Short mmCIF file of C-alpha atoms and ligand atoms in Angstrom, two decimals:
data_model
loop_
_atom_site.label_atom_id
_atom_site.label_comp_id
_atom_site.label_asym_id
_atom_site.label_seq_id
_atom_site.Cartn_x
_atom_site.Cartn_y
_atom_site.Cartn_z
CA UNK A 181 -89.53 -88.04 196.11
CA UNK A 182 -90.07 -90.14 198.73
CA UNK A 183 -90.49 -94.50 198.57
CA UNK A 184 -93.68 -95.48 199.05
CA UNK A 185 -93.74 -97.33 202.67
CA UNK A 186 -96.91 -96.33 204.83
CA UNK A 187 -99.98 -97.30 203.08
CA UNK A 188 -103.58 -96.42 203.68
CA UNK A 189 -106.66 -97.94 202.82
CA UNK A 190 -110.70 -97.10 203.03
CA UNK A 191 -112.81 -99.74 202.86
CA UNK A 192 -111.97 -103.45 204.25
CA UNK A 193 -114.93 -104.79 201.97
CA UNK A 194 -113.75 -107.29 199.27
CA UNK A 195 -111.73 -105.20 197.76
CA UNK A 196 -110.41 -102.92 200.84
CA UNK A 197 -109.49 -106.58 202.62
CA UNK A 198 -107.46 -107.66 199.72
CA UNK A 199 -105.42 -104.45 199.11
CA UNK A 200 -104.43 -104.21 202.33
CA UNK A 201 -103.38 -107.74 202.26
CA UNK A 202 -101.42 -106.94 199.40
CA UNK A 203 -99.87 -103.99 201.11
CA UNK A 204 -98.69 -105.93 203.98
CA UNK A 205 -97.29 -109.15 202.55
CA UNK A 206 -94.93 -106.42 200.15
CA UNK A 207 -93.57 -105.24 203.91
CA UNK A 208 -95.31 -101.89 203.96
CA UNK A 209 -97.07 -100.65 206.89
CA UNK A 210 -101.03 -100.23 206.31
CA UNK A 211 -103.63 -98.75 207.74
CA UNK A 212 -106.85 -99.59 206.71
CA UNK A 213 -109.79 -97.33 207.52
CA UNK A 214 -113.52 -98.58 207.84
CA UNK A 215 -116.89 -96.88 208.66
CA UNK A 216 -117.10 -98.03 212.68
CA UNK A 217 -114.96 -100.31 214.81
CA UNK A 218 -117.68 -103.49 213.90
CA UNK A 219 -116.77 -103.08 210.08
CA UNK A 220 -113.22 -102.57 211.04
CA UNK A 221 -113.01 -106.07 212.91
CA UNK A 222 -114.93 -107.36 210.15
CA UNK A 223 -112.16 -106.13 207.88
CA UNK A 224 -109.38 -107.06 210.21
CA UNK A 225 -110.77 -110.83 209.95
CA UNK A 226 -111.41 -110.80 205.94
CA UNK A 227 -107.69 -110.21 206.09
CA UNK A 228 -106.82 -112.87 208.45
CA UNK A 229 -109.12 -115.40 206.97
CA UNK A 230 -107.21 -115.18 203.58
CA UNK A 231 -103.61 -115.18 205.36
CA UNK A 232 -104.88 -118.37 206.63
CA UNK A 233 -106.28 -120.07 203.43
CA UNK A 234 -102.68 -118.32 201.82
CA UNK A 235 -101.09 -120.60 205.01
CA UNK A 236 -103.27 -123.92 204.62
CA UNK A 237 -102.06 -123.99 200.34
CA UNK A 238 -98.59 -123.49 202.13
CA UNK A 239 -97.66 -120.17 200.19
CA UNK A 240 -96.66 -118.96 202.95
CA UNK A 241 -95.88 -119.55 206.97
CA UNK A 242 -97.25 -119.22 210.07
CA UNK A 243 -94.45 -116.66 211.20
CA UNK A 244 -95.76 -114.95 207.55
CA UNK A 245 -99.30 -114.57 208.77
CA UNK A 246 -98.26 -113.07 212.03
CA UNK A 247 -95.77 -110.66 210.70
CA UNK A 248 -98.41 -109.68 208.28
CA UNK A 249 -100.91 -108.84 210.87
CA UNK A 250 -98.60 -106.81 212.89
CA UNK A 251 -98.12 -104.40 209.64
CA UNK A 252 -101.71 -103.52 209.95
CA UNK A 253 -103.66 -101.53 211.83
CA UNK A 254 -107.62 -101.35 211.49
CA UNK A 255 -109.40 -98.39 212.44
CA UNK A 256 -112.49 -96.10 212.03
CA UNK A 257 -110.74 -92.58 212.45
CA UNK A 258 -109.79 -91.20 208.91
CA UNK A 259 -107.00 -88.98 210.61
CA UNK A 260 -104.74 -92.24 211.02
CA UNK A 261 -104.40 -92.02 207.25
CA UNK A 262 -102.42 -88.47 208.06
CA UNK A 263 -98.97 -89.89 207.66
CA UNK A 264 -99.37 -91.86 204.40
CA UNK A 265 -97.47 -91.97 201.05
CA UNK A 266 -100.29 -93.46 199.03
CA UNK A 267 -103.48 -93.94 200.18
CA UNK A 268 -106.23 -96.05 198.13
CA UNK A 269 -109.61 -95.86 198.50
CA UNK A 270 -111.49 -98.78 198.33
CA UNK A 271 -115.43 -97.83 199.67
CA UNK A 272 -118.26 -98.77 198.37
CA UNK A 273 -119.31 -97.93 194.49
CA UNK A 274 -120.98 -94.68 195.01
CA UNK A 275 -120.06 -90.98 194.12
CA UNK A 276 -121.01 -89.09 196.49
CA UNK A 277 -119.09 -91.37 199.17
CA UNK A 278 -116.20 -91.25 197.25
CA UNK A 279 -116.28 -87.38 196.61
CA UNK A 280 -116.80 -86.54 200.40
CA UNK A 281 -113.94 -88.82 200.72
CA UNK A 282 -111.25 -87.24 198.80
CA UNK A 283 -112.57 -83.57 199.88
CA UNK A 284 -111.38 -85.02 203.52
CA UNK A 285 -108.25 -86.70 202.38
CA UNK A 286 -106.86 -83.62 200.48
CA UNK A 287 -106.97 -82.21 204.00
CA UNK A 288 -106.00 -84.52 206.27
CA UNK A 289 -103.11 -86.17 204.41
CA UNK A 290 -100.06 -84.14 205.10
CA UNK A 291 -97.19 -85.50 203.13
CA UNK A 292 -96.67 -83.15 199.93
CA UNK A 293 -95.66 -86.04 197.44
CA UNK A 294 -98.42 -88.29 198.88
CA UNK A 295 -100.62 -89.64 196.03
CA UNK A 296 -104.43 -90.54 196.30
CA UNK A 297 -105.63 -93.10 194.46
CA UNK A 298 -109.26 -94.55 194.02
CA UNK A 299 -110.08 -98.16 193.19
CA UNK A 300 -113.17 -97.63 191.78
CA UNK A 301 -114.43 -99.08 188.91
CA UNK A 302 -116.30 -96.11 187.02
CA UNK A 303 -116.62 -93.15 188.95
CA UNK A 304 -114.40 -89.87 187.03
CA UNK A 305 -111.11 -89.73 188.71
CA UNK A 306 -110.88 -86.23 187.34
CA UNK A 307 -114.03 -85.51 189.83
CA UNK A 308 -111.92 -87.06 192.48
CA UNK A 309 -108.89 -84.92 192.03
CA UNK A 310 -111.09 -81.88 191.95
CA UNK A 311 -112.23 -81.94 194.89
CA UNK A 312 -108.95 -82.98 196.88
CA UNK A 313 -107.45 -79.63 195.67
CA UNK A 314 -103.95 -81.68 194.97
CA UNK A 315 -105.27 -83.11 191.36
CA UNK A 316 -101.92 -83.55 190.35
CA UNK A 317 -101.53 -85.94 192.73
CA UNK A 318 -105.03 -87.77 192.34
CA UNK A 319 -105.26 -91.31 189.79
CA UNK A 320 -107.19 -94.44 189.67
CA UNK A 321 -105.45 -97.93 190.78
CA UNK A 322 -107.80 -100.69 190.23
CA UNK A 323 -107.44 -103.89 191.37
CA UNK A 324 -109.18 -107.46 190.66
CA UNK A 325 -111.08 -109.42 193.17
CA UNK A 326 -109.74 -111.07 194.98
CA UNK A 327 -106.44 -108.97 195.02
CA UNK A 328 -103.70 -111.30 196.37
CA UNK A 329 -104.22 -113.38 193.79
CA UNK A 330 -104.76 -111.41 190.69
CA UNK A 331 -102.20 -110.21 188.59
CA UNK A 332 -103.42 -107.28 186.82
CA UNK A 333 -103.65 -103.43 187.90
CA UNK A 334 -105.05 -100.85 185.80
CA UNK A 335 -103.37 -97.71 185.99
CA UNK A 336 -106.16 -94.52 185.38
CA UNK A 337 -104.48 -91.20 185.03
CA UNK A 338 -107.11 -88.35 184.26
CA UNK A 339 -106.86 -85.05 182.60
CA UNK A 340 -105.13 -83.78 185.62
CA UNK A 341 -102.82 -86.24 187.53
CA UNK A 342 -99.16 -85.02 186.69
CA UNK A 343 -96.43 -87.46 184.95
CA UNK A 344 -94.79 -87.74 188.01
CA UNK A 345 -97.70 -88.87 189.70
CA UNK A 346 -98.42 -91.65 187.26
CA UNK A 347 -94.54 -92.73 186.91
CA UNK A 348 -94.36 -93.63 190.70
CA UNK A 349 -97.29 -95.21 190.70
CA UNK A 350 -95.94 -97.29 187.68
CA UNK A 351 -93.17 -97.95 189.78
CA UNK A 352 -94.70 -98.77 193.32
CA UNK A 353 -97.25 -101.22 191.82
CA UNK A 354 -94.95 -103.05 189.18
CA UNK A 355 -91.50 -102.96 191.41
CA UNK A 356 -92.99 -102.57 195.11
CA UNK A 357 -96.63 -105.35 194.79
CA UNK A 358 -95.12 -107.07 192.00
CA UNK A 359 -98.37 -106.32 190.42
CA UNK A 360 -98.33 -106.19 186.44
CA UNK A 361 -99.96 -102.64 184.98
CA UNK A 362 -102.08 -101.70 181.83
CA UNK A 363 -102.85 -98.00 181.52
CA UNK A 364 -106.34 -97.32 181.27
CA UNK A 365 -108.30 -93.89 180.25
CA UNK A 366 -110.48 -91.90 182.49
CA UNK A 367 -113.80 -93.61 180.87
CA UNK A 368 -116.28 -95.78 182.90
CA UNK A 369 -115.36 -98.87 183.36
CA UNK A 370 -111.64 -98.31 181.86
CA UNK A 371 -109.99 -101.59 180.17
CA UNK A 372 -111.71 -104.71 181.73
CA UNK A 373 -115.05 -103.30 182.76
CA UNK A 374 -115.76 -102.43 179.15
CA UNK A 375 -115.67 -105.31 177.76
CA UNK A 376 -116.57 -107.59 180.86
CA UNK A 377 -119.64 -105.45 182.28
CA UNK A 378 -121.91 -105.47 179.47
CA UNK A 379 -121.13 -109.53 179.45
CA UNK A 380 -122.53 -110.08 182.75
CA UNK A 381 -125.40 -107.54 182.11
CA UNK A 382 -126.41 -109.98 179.46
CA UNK A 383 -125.98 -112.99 181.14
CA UNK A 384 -128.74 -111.65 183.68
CA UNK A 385 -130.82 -110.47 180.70
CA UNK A 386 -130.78 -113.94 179.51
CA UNK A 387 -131.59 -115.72 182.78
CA UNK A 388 -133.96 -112.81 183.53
CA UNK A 389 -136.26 -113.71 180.02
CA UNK A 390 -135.90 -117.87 181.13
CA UNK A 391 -133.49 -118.77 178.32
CA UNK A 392 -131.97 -121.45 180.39
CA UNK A 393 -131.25 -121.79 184.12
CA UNK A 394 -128.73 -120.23 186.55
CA UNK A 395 -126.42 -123.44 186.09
CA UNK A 396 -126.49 -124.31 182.56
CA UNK A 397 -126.05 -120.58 181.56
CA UNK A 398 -122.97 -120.36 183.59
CA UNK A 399 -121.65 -124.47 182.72
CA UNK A 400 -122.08 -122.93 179.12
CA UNK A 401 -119.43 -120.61 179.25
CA UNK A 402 -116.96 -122.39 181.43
CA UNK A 403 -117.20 -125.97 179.43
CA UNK A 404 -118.03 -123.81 175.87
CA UNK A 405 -115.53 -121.09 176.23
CA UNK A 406 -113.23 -122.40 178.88
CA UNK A 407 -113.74 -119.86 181.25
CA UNK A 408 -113.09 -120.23 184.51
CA UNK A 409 -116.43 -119.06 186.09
CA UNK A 410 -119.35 -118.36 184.51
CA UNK A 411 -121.17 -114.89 183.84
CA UNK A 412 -123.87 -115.28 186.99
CA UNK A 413 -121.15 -116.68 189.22
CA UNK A 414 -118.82 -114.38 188.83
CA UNK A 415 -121.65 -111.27 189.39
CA UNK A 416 -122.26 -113.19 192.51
CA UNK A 417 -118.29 -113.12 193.21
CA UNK A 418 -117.84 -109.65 192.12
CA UNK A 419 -121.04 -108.37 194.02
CA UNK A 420 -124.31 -107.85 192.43
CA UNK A 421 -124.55 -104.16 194.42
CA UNK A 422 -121.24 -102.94 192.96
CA UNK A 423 -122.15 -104.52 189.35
CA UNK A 424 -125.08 -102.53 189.25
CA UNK A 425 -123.22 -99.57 190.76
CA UNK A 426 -120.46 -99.68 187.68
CA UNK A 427 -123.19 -100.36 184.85
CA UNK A 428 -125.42 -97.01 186.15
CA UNK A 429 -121.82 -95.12 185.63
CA UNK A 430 -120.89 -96.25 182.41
CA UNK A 431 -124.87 -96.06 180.90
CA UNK A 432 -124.70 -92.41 182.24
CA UNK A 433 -121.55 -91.99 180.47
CA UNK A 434 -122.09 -93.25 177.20
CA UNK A 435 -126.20 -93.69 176.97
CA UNK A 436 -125.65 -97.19 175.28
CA UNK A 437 -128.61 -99.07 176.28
CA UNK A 438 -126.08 -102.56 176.95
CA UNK A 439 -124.22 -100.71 180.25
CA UNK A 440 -128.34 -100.43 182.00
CA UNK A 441 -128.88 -102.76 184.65
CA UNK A 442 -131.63 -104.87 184.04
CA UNK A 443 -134.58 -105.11 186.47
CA UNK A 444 -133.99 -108.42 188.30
CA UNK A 445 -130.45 -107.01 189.23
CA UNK A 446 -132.07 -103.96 190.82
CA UNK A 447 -135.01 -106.19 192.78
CA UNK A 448 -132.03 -108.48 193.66
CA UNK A 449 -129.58 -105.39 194.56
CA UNK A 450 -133.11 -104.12 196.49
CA UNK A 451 -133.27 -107.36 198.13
CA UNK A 452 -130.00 -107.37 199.98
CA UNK A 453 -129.16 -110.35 197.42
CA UNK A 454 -125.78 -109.17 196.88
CA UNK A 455 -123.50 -112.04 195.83
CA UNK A 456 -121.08 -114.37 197.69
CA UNK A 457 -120.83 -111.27 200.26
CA UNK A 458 -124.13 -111.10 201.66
CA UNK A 459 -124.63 -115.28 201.33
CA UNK A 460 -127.32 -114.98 198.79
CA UNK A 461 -126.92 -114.02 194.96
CA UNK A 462 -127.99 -116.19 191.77
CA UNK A 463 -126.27 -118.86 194.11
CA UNK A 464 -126.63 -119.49 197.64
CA UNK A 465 -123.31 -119.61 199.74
CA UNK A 466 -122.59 -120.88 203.07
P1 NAI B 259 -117.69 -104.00 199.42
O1 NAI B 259 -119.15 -103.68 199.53
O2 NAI B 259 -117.24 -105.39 199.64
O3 NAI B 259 -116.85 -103.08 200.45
C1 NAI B 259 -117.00 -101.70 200.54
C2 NAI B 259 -116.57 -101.31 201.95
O4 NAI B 259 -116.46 -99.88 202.02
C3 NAI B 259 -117.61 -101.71 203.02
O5 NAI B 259 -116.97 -102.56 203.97
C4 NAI B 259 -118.05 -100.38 203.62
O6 NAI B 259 -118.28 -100.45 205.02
C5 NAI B 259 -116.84 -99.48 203.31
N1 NAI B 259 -117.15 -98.06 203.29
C6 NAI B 259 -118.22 -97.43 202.74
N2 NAI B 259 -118.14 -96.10 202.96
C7 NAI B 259 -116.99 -95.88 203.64
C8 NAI B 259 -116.36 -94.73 204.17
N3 NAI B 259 -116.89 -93.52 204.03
N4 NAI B 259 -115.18 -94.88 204.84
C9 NAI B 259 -114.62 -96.10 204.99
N5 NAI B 259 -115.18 -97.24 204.52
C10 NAI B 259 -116.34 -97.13 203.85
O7 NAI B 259 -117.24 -103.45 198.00
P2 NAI B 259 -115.94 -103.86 197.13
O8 NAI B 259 -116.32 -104.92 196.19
O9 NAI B 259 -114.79 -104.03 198.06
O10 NAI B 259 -115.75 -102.52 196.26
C11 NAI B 259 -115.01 -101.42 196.74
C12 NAI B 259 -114.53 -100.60 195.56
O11 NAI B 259 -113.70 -101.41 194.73
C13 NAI B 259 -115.65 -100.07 194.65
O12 NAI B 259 -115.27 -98.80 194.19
C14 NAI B 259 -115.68 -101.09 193.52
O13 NAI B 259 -116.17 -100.55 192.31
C15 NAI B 259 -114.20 -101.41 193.40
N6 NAI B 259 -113.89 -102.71 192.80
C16 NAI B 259 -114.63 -103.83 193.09
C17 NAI B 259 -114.29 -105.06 192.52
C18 NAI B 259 -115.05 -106.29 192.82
O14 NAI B 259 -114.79 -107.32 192.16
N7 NAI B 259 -115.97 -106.30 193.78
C19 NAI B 259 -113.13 -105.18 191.61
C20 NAI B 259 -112.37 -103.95 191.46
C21 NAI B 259 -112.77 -102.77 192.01
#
C-alpha cells in the first residue's frame, strides 16, 4: 500500500478551494480539477486569497505561500487526476454530477490502491462506489467550510468500501492533514448535517413567517446560546444553493417533513441569492 502523496481535487468552489489548500500546506502535490479554465483561475485565486489572509494573521510566510502554490496545479482536463492516490470530489451538491463523475474516475484513475472519496454532504456514497466499479475503494470525506481552519472530518464508509479502504483514510486524514475524524454512517446528512440542517431550515421558517428580523434572529443565538454565527448567517456562509441541495437529500431519505426546504429558500436559491458566494444571501456582502 502505497502513502498517500499526489492528491486530486474536483471542484475549486468553497469547498474544492479549501481542500486543496489543505492538501498543499501538508506537502502533497494537488491537482485540482474545475469545469473550464475561467472556474479554474477562479479556483486558483480562492486558494491564493486565503494563503494570503493565512500570511497577513502571520500563520505562516511568504516563502509558505509560494511553496504552496507551486504544489498545485489548476486545470479543466479530468485526465490530470490519472496519477492520483486519493482523489476527492468536491462539485457542486447534485447527483447526477457526482454520479457521471465517479463513472469517469473509476476509469481514468489508474493506480490500483487509489481511493475515491466524495465530500458531499448527502448524496449515497454506496451510489458513488457503484458506479466507479472499484466500490471497495469508494468512501465519503467531508470537510467543514472553510477547510483550513476547521478541525473536524467525517469519515463515511458505505456498505461497500473495504476495511482497508477506511483504515488509510483514517490514517491519511488524522496523521497526514492533521485533521481530527468521527465516523459517520452512509445516511443523509451523516453526523453534523443531522442535527445542524434541520436548525437552519427553521431559522428560515421563522424569518420566512416574520417572527423577527434577519439580525435579531441570528444576534439571538450568538448572544443567547453563544454561538459563534447565527442560523441565517451561517446558511449565507455555507451557501443557500448547497443547503437546499442537502435538505432535498435527506427529506427524500427519511420523508420527515423538518429536512424540506422551505419556499423562500427555493425563490432565494431561484434568484441566484446564494450566500456569501454569490454577494447576496439573507445578508449582503461586499
Ligand atoms: P460551490 O458551489 O462553492 O463549488 C462547487 C464547484 O464545483 C463550482 O466551482 C463548480 O464549478 C464545480 N463543479 C461543478 N461540476 C463540476 C464538474 N463536473 N467537474 C469539476 N468541477 C465541477 O460548492 P461547495 O460549497 O464547495 O460544495 C461542494 C461540495 O462540498 C458539495 O458536495 C457540498 O455538499 C459539500 N460541502 C459543502 C460545505 C459548505 O459549507 N458549503 C461543507 C461541507 C461539504
Amino acid at each position: 500500500m502505497t502513502t498517500i502523496e499526489r492528491l486530486g481535487v474536483i471542484g475549486g468552489g468553497l469547498m474544492g478551494s479549501g481542500i486543496t489548500e489543505v492538501g498543499a500546506r501538508a506537502d502533497l502535490d494537488v491537482v485540482t480539477v474545475e469545469v473550464d479554465d475561467d472556474a479554474a483561475k477562479a479556483a486558483a485565486e480562492r486558494v491564493e486569497t486565503s494563503l494570503r489572509r493565512a500570511e497577513q494573521r502571520g500563520k505562516i510566510t511568504e516563502q509558505d505561500v509560494a511553496a504552496t502554490l507551486e504544489r498545485i496545479t489548476f486545470t479543466s482536463d479530468l485526465q490530470a487526476l490519472a496519477d492520483r492516490d486519493l482523489v476527492v470530489e468536491a462539485a457542486s451538491e447534485e447527483e447526477q454530477t457526482k454520479l457521471e463523475l465517479f463513472g469517469r474516475l473509476g476509469r481514468i484513475v489508474q493506480k490500483d490502491d487509489a481511493i475515491l472519496a466524495s465530500n458531499t454532504s448527502s448524496i449515497p456514497i454506496v451510489k458513488l462506489g457503484a458506479i466507479s466499479g472499484r466500490a471497495d475503494r469508494v468512501m465519503g470525506v467531508h470537510f467543514f467550510n472553510p477547510a483550513p481552519v476547521m478541525k473536524l472530518v467525517e469519515l463515511i464508509p458505505s456498505l461497500t468500501t473495504s476495511p482497508q479502504t477506511m483504515e488509510r483514510m483514517q490514517g491519511f486524514v488524522e496523521g497526514t492533514l492533521g485533521k481530527e475524524p468521527i465516523e459517520a454512517t452512509d445516511r443523509a446528512g451523516f453526523v453534523v448535517n443531522s442535527l445542524l440542517v434541520p436548525y437552519l431550515l427553521s431559522a428560515i421558517r421563522m424569518y420566512e413567517a416574520g417572527y423577527a428580523s434577519a439580525t435579531d434572529i441570528d444576534s439571538g443565538m450568538v448572544l443567547g446560546c453563544g454561538h459563534p454565527m447565527g442560523p441565517l448567517a451561517l446558511s449565507d456562509l455555507i451557501g443557500l444553493d448547497t443547503i437546499r441541495a442537502i435538505g432535498i437529500s435527506m427529506y427524500e431519505e427519511f420523508k420527515e417533513p423538518l429536512y424540506s426546504p422551505p419556499p423562500l429558500l427555493d425563490r432565494m436559491v431561484d434568484a441566484g441569492l446564494l450566500g456569501k458566494k454569490s454577494g447576496h444571501g439573507f445578508y449582503p456582502y461586499d
